[in-house]
XYZ file of C-alpha atoms in Angstrom:
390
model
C 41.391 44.817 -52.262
C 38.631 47.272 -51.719
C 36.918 47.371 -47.935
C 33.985 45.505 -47.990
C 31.051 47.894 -46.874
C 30.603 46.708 -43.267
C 34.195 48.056 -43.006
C 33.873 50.614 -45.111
C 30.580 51.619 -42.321
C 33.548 50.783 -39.257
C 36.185 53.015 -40.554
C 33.755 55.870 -41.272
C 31.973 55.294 -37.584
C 35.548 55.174 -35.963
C 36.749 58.038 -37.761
C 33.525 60.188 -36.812
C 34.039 59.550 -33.167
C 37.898 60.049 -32.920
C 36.460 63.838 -34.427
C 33.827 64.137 -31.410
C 36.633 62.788 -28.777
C 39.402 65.286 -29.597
C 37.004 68.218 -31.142
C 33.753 68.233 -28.927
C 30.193 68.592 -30.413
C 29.940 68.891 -34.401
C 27.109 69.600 -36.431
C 26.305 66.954 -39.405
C 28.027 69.489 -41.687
C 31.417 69.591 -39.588
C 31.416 65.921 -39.943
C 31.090 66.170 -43.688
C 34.138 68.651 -44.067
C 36.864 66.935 -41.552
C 35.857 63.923 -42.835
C 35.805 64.322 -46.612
C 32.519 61.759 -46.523
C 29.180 62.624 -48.667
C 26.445 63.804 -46.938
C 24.233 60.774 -47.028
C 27.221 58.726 -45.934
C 27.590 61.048 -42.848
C 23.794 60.939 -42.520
C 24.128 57.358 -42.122
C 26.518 56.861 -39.925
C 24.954 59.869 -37.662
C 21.912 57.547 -37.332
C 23.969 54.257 -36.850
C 25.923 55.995 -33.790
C 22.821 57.605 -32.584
C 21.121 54.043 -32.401
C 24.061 52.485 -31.128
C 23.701 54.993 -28.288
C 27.385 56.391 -29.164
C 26.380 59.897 -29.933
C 23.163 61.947 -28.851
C 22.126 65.411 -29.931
C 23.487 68.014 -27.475
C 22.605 71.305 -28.943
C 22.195 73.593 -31.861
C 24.456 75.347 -33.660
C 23.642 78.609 -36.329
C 21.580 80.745 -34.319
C 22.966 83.631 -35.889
C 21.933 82.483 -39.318
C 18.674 82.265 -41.347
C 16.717 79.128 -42.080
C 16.937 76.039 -39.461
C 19.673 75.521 -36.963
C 22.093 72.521 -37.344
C 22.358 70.148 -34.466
C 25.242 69.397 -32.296
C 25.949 65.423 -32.030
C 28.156 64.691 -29.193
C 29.303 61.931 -27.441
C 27.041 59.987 -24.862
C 29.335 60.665 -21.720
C 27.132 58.762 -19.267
C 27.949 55.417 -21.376
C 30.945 54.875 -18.920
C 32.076 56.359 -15.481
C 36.429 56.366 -14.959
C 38.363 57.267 -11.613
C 41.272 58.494 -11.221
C 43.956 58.232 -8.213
C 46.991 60.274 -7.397
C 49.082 58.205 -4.490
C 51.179 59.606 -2.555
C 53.395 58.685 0.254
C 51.275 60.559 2.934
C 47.610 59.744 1.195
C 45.504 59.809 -2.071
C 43.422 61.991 -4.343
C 40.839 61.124 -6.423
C 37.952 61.987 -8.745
C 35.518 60.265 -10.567
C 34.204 61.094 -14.220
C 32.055 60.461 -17.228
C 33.451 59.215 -20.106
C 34.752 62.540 -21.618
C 36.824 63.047 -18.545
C 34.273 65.499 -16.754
C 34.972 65.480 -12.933
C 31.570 64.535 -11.229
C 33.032 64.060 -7.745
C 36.399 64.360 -5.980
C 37.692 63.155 -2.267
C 41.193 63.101 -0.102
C 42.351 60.777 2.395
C 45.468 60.741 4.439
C 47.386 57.952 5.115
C 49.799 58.041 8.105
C 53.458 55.963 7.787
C 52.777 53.978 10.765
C 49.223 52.842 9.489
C 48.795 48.810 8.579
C 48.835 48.191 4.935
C 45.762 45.915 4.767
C 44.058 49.373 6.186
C 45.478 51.607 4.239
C 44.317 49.716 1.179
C 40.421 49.047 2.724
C 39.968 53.016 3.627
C 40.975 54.016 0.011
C 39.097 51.361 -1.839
C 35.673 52.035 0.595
C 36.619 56.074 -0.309
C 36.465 55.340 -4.043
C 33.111 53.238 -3.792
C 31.273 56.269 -1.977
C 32.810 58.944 -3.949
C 31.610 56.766 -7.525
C 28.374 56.372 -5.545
C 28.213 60.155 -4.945
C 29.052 60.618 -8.768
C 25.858 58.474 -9.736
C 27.969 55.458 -11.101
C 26.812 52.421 -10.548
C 30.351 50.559 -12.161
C 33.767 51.769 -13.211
C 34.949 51.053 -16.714
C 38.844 52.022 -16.043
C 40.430 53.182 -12.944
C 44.165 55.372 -13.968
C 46.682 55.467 -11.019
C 49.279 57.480 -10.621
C 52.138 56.863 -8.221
C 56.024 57.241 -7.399
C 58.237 54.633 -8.148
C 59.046 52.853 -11.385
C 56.804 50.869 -13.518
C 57.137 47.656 -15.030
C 56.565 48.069 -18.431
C 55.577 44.287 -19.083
C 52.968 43.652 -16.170
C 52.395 47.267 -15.660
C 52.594 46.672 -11.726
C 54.434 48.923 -9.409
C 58.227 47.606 -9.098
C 58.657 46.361 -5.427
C 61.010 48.860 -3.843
C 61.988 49.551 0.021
C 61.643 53.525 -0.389
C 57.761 53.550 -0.914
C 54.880 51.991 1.241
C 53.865 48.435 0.545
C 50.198 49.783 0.125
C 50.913 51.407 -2.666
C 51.733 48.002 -4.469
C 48.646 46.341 -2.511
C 46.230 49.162 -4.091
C 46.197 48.061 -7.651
C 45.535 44.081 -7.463
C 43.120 45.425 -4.403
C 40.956 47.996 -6.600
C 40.960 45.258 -10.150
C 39.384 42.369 -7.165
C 36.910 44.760 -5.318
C 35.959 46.941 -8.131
C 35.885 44.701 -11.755
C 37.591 47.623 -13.396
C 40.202 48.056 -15.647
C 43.316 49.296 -13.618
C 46.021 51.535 -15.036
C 49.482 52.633 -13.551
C 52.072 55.271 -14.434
C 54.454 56.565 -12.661
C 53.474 60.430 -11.368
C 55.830 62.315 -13.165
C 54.894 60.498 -16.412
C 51.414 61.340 -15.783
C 51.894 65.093 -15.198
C 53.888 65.289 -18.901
C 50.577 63.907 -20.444
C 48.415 66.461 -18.740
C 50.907 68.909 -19.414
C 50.600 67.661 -23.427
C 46.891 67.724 -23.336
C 45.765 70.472 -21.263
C 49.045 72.744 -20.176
C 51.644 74.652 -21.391
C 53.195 71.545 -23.553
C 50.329 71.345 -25.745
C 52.131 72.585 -29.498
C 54.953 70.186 -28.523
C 55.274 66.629 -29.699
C 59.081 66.354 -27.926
C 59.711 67.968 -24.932
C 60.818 67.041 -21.203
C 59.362 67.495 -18.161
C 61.478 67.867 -15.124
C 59.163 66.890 -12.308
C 60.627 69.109 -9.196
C 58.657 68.486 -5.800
C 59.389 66.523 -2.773
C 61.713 64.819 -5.065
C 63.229 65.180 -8.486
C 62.502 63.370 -11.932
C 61.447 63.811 -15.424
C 58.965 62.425 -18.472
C 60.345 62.253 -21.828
C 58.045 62.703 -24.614
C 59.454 61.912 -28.436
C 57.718 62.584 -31.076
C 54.618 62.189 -29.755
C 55.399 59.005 -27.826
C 55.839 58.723 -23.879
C 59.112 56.571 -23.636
C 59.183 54.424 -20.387
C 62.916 52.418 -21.022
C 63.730 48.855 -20.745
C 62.573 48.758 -17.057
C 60.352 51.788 -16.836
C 63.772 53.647 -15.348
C 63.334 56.831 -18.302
C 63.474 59.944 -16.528
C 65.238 58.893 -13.219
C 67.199 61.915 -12.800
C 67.456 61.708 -9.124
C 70.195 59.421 -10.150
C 71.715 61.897 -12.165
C 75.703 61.846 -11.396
C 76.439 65.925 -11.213
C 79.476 68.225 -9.810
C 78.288 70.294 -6.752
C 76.948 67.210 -4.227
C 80.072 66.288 -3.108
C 79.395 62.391 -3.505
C 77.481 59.881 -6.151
C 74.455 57.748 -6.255
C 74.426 54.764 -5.823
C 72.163 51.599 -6.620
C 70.016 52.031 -3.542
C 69.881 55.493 -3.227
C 69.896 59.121 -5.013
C 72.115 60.512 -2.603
C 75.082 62.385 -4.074
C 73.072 62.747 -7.144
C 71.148 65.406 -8.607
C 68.299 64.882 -6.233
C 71.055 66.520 -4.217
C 70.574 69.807 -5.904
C 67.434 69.945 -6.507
C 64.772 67.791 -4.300
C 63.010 69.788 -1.338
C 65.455 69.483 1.269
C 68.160 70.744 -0.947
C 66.173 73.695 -2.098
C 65.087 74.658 1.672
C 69.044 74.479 2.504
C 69.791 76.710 -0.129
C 67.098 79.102 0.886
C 68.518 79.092 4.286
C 71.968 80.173 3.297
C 70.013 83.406 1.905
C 68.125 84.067 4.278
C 64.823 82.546 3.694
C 62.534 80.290 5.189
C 59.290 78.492 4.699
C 56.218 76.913 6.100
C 56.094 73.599 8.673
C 56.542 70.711 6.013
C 59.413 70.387 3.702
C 57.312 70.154 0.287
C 55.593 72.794 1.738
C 58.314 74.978 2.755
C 59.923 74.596 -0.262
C 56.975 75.556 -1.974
C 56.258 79.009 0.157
C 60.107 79.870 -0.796
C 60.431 79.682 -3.863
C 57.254 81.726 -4.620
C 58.120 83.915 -1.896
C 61.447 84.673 -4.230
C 59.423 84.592 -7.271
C 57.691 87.341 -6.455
C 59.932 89.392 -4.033
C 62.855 91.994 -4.639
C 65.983 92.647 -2.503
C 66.406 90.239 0.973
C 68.496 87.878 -1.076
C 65.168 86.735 -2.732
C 66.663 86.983 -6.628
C 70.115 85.915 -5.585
C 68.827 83.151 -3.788
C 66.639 82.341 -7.533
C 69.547 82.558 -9.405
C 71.766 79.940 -7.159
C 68.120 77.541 -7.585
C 68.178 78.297 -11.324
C 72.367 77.310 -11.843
C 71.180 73.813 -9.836
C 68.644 72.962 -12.317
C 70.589 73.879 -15.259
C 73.543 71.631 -14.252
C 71.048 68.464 -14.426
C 68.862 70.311 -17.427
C 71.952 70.912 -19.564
C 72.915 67.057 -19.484
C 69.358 65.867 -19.962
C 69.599 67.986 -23.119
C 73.235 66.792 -24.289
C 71.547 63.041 -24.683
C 67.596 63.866 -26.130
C 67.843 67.560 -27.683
C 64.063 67.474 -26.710
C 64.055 71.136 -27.848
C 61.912 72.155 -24.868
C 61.951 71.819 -20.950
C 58.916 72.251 -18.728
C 59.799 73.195 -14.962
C 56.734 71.244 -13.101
C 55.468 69.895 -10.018
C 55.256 72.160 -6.933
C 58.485 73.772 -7.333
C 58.476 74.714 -11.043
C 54.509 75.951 -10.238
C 56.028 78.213 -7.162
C 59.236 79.661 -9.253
C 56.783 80.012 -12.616
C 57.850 82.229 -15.619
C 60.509 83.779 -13.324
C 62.749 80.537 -12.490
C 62.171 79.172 -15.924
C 63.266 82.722 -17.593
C 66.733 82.472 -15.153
C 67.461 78.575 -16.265
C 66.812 78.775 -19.820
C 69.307 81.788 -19.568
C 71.797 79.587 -17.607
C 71.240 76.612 -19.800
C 71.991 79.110 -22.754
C 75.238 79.483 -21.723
C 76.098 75.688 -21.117
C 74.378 74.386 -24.299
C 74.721 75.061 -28.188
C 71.370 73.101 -28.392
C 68.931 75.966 -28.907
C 66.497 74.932 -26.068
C 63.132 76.707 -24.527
C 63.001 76.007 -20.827
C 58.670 76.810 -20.140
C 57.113 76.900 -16.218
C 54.420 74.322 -16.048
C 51.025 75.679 -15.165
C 49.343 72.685 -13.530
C 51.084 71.919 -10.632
C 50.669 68.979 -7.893
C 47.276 68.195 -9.388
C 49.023 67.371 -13.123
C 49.173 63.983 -11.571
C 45.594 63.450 -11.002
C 44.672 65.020 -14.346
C 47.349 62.984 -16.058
C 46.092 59.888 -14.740
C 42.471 61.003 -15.893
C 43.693 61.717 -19.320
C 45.264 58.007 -19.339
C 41.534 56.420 -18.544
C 39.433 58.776 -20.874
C 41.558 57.666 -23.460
C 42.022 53.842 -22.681
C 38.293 53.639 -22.245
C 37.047 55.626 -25.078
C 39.461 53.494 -27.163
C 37.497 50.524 -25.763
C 33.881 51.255 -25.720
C 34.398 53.535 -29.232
C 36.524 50.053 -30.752
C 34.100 49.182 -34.429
């Protein structure tokens, strides 16, 4: 049967505002080409968003042309205000935004091991209200969180494990009580493979992994288009990986003996050591000053030293790729971001030679702060999909 015009009018209005979300501004005219809709129907539904205050005139467009300039309609940004948080074991990072994901204020805390949970979860909650204040919004539509661990993928909470901070799990019921927002959690690495999709080097790529390497060691695997969490939100837990070279296995409580072996900060400063290089005061840091160090250096056992890092990551790459054939592998997370182009050039030529699958090994080019951005991503799009919803 044939739409009935008042959802006829909802398709059309949806369809003009997934444009303006993914394609910015767009003159009257742009609407009428991308959406294959007669003028007067675009004219309409121009006017219908306009008075629903959905879309607002934001500039001109055709200065360089004669006759009258077209006008820009873009999305009313100050119609909701998101946060997002990235959670780490030693403190959080946040920033709050308008509805199209612009940053309009950002903040840090640090949060010691030995401090109380109950104040742990009161200093970040009190940081978020001032920094949202700061930002000029008087509510939050959708909060995104991004933190270690695994996440259940029925309730969506943090899974209660021994290796991370209770306040971490405390945080999410604490902020949806206090704050009246919607609250979203994914796990970090996740996070930084949607940023990565949407804003980095992974944006032609609807499959790909991303092998998260920083303090620890995991990945995000993206299939055709789709983020896939597993059963139990486990997809990606390479730490686990069993590999030759540790001289032991992992086991259900812990990553030792597994590929976290090879590859997580510690392992990467020991390896540095046996060539002759060190790095700053903190491991994460450290690891971070060597490996860019060697990026970027000749002679001193800098490339050999790259080389030994770059036959580590293959070993876990090459299985990763045996099971998915994702077709391409981003190097992210402080590590990848310190080795670059250079590290990723010397393990796609290792992986090469240990796989027939034909596979691109890319260095990520956001960093630590894919996190944040990933979990910014995750509430631009949750609440445009909710205030935008016919």
């Amino acid at each position: 049967m044939p739409a009935s015009p008042s959802t006829a009018r909802a398709i059309n209005d949806r369809l003009a505002l997934h444009l303006l979300q993914e394609e910015g501004p767009l003159t009257a005219g742009q609407l009428k080409e991308r959406t294959g809709l007669s003028r007067p129907t675009v004219a309409d539904l121009v006017e219908r968003l306009t008075t629903a205050g959905f879309v607002q005139v934001v500039g001109e467009a055709g200065a360089q042309r004669r006759g009258p300039n077209a006008r820009l309609y873009g999305l009313v940004a100050d119609r909701a205000h998101l946060a997002a948080l990235d959670v780490r074991t030693e403190g959080v990072r946040l920033v709050v935004a308008d509805l199209l994901g612009t940053v309009l204020a950002e903040a840090a805390l640090s949060v010691d091991t030995r401090e109380a949970t109950g104040a742990a979860v009161e200093r970040t909650i009190a940081l978020l209200e001032r920094t949202a204040k700061e930002a000029g919004a008087e509510r939050l539509h959708t909060i995104g969180v991004g933190a270690p661990g695994l996440v259940d993928p029925v309730t969506g909470a943090l899974r209660d494990t021994t290796q991370l901070p209770e306040w971490h799990r405390r945080l999410v019921p604490a902020l949806q009580e206090r704050l009246g927002a919607r609250v979203l959690v994914e796990n970090e690495t996740n996070l930084a493979a949607l940023a990565e999709r949407r804003d980095g080097v992974a944006r032609d790529r609807d499959t790909f992994v991303l092998l998260w390497l920083g303090l620890g060691i995991g990945a995000a695997v993206v299939l055709d288009g789709v983020l896939r969490r597993g059963a139990s939100g486990g997809t990606g837990e390479v730490g686990f990986l069993p590999v030759p070279g540790t001289g032991g296995l992992p086991s259900a409580t812990g990553c030792d003996g597994g590929f976290h072996d090879l590859a997580g900060a510690g392992a990467v400063l020991a390896l540095a050591g046996e060539y002759g290089r060190a790095g700053g005061a903190e491991p994460m840091e450290r690891a971070f000053d060597v490996v860019r160090e060697a990026a970027v250096a000749s002679g001193g056992g800098a490339e050999e030293f790259l080389d030994a890092l770059a036959e580590r990551l293959a070993i876990g790459v090459a299985a990763v790729v045996a099971v998915l054939d994702p077709g391409c592998v981003v190097l992210a997370g402080e590590v990848g971001l310190a080795g670059g182009e250079e590290l990723a050039r010397r393990v796609g030529v290792r992986l090469a030679a240990m796989s027939p699958l034909v596979t691109e090994v890319r260095a990520g080019v956001l960093g630590g702060g894919a996190v944040l951005s990933g979990a910014l991503v995750m509430a631009r799009e949750a609440a445009q999909e909710a205030v935008y919803s016919p």
